[in-house]
PDB file of C-alpha atoms in Angstrom:
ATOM      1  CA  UNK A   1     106.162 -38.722 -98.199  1.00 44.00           C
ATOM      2  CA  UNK A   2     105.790 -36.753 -95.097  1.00 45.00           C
ATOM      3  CA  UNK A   3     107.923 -34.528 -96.548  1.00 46.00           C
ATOM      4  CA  UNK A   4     105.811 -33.354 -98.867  1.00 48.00           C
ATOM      5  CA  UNK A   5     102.982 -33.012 -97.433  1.00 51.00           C
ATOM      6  CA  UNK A   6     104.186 -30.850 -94.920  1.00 54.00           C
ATOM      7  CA  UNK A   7     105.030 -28.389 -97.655  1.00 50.00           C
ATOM      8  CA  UNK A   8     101.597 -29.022 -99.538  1.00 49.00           C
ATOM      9  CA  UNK A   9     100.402 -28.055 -95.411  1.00 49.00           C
ATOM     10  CA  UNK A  10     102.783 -24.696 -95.554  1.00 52.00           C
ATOM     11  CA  UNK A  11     101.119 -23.703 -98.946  1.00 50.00           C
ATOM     12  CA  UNK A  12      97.987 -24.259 -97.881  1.00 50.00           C
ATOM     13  CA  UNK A  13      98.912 -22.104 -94.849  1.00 51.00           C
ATOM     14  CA  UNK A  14     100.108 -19.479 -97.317  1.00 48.00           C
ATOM     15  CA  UNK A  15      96.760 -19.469 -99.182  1.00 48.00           C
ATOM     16  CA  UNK A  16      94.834 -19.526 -95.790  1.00 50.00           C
ATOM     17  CA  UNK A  17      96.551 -16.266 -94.765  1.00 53.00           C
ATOM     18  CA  UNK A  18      95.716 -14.705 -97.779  1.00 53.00           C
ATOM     19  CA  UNK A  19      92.319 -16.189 -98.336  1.00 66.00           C
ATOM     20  CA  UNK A  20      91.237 -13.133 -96.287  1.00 70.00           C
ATOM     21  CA  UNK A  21      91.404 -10.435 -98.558  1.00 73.00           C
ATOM     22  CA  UNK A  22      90.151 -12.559-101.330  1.00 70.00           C
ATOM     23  CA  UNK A  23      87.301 -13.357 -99.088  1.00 68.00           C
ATOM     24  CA  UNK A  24      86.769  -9.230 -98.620  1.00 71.00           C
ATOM     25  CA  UNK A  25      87.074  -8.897-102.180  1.00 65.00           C
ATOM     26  CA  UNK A  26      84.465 -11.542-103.396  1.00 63.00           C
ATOM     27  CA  UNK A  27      82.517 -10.112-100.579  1.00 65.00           C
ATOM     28  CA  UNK A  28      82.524  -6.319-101.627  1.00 65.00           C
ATOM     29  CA  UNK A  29      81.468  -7.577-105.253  1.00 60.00           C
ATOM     30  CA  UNK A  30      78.649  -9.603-103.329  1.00 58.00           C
ATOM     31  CA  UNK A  31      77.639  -6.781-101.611  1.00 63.00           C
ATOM     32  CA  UNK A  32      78.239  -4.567-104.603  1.00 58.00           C
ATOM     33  CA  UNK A  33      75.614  -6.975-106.532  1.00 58.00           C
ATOM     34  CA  UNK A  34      72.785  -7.250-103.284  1.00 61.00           C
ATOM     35  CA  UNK A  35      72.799  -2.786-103.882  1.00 75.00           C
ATOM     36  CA  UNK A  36      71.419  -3.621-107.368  1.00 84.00           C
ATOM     37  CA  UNK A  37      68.192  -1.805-107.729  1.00 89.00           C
ATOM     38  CA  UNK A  38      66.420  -5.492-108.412  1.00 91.00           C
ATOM     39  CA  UNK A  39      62.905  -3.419-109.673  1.00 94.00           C
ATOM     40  CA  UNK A  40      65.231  -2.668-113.091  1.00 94.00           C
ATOM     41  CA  UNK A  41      67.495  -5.489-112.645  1.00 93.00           C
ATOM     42  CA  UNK A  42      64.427  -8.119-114.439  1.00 95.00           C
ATOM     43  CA  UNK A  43      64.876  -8.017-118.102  1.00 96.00           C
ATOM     44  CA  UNK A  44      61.246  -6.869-119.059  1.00 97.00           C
ATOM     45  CA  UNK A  45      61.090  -3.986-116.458  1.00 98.00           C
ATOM     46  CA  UNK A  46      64.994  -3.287-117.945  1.00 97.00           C
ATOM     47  CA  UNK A  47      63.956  -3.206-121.175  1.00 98.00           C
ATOM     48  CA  UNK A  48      61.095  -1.001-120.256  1.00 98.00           C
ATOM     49  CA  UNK A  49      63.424   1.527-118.805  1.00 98.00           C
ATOM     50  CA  UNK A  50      66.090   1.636-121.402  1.00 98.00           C
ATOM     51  CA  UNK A  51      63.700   2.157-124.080  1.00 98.00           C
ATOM     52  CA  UNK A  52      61.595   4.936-122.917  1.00 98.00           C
ATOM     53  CA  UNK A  53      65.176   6.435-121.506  1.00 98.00           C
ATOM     54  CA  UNK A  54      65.462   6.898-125.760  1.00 98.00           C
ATOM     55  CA  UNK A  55      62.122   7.866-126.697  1.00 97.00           C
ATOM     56  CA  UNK A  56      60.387  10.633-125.239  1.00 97.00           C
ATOM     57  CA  UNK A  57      57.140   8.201-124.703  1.00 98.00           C
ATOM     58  CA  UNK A  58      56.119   4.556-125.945  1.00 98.00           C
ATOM     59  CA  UNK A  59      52.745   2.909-126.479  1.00 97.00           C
ATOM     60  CA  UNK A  60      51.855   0.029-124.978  1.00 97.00           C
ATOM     61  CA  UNK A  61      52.030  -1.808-128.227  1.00 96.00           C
ATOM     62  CA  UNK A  62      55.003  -0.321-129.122  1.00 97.00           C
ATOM     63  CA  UNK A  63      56.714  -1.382-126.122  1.00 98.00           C
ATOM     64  CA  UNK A  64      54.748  -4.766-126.385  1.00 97.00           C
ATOM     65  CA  UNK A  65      56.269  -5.566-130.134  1.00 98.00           C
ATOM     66  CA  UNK A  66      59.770  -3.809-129.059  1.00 97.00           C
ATOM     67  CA  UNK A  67      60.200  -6.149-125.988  1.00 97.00           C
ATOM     68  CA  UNK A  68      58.037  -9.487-127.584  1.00 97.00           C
ATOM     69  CA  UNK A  69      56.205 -10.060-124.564  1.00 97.00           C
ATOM     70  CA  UNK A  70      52.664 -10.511-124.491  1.00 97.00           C
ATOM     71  CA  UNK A  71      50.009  -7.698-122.941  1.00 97.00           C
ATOM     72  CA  UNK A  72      50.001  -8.970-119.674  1.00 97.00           C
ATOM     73  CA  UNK A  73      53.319  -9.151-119.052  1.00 97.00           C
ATOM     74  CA  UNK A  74      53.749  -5.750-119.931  1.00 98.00           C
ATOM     75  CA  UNK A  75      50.814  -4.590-117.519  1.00 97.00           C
ATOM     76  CA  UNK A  76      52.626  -6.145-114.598  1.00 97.00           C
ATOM     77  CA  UNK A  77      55.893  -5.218-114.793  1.00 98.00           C
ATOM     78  CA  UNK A  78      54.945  -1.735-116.425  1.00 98.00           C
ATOM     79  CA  UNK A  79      52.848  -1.180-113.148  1.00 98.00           C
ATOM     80  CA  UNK A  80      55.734  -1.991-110.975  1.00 98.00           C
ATOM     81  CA  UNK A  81      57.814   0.711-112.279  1.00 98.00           C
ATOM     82  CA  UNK A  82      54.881   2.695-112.199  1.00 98.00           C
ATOM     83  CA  UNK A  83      54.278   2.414-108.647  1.00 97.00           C
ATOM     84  CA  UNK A  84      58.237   2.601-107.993  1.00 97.00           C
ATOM     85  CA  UNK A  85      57.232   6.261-109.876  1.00 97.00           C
ATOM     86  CA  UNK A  86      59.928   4.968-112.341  1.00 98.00           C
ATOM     87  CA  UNK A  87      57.148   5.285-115.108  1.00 98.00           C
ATOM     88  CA  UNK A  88      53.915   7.305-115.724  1.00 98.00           C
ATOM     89  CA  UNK A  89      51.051   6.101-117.460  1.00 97.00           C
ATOM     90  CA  UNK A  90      48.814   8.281-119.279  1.00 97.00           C
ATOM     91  CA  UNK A  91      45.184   6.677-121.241  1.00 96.00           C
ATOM     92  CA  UNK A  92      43.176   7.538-123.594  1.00 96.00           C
ATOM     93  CA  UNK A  93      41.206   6.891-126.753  1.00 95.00           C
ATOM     94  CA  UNK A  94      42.093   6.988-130.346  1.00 89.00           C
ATOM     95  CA  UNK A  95      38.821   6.932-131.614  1.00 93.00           C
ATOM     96  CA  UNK A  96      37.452   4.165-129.732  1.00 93.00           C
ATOM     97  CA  UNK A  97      40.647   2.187-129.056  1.00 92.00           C
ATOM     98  CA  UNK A  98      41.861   2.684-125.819  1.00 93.00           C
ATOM     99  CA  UNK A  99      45.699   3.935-125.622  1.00 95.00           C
ATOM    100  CA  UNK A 100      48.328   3.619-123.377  1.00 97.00           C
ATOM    101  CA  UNK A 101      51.368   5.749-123.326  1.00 98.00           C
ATOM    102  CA  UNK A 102      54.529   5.692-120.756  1.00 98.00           C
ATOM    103  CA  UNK A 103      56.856   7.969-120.227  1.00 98.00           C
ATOM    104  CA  UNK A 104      60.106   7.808-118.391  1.00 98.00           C
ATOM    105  CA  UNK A 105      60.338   9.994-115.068  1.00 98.00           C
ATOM    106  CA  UNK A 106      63.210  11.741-113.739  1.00 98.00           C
ATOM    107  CA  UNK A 107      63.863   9.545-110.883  1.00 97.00           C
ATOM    108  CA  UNK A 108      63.318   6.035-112.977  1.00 97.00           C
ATOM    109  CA  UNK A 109      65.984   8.401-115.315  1.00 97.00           C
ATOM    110  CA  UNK A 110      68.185   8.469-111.830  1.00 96.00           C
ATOM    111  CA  UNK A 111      67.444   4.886-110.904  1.00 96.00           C
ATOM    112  CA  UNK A 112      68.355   3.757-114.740  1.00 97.00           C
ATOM    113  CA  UNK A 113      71.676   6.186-114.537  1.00 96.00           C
ATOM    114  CA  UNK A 114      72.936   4.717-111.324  1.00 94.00           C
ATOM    115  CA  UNK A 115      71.959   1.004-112.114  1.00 95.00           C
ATOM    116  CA  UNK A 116      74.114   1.563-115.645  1.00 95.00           C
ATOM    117  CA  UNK A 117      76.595   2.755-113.182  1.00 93.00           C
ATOM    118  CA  UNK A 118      76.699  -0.047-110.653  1.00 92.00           C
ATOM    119  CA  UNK A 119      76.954  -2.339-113.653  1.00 93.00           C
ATOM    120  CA  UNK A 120      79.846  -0.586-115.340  1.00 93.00           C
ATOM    121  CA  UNK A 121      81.462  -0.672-111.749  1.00 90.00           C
ATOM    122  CA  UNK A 122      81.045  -4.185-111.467  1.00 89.00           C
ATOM    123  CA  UNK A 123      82.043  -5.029-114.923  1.00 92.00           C
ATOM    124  CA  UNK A 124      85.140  -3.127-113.958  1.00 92.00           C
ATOM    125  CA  UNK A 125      86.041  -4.542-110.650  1.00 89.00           C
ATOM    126  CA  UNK A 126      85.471  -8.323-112.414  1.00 91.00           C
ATOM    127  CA  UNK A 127      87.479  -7.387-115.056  1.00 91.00           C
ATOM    128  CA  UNK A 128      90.201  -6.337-113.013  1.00 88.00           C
ATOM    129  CA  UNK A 129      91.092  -9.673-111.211  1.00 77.00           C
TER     130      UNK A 129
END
């Protein structure tokens, strides 16, 4: 009985030593996942991003029906990227309807790029092991 759980102790030992680089490992994907850029990482906001990345510019309803959220949801997260300068907003008037229209930037093109990137990295690393 002691026997074997001297061994079970050596094993454990083995696993201890090499716990370490597993450790730096989980810890570089950790860190790898903190560097997301967390203003696209929320689905809305991602969504917001991706679509006008295909489509020269959106509406606001247009985006509101392609992403089924409601109006003020939109607003909120829509000005977030706007202030990151991900987005620009432009409004006007179609007649007497007010209309909003928002267009993709080159650095919320960047910031989309290099998230897709980070992910792909990620999904690669995870994938790996």
């Amino acid at each position: 009985m002691v026997g074997k759980s001297n061994a079970w102790v050596r094993d454990r030992g083995a696993e201890a030593v090499a716990a370490p680089e597993e450790r730096n490992v989980r810890a570089e994907k950790v860190s790898r996942a903190s560097r997301l850029d967390r203003l696209i990482h929320e689905r809305i906001r991602l969504g917001i991003v991706s679509a006008l990345a295909v489509n020269t510019s959106l509406s606001h309803n247009e985006l509101k029906q392609l992403l089924k959220t409601t109006d003020g949801n939109l607003s909120v997260h829509a000005r977030k990227l706007e202030d990151a300068e991900y987005i620009e907003c432009a409004k006007s008037f179609d007649g007497r309807l007010p209309r909003t229209v928002y267009r993709l930037t080159a650095s919320g093109r960047k910031a989309l790029e290099n998230y897709l990137d980070h992910m792909e990295a990620l999904i690669r690393a995870t994938r790996a092991h």
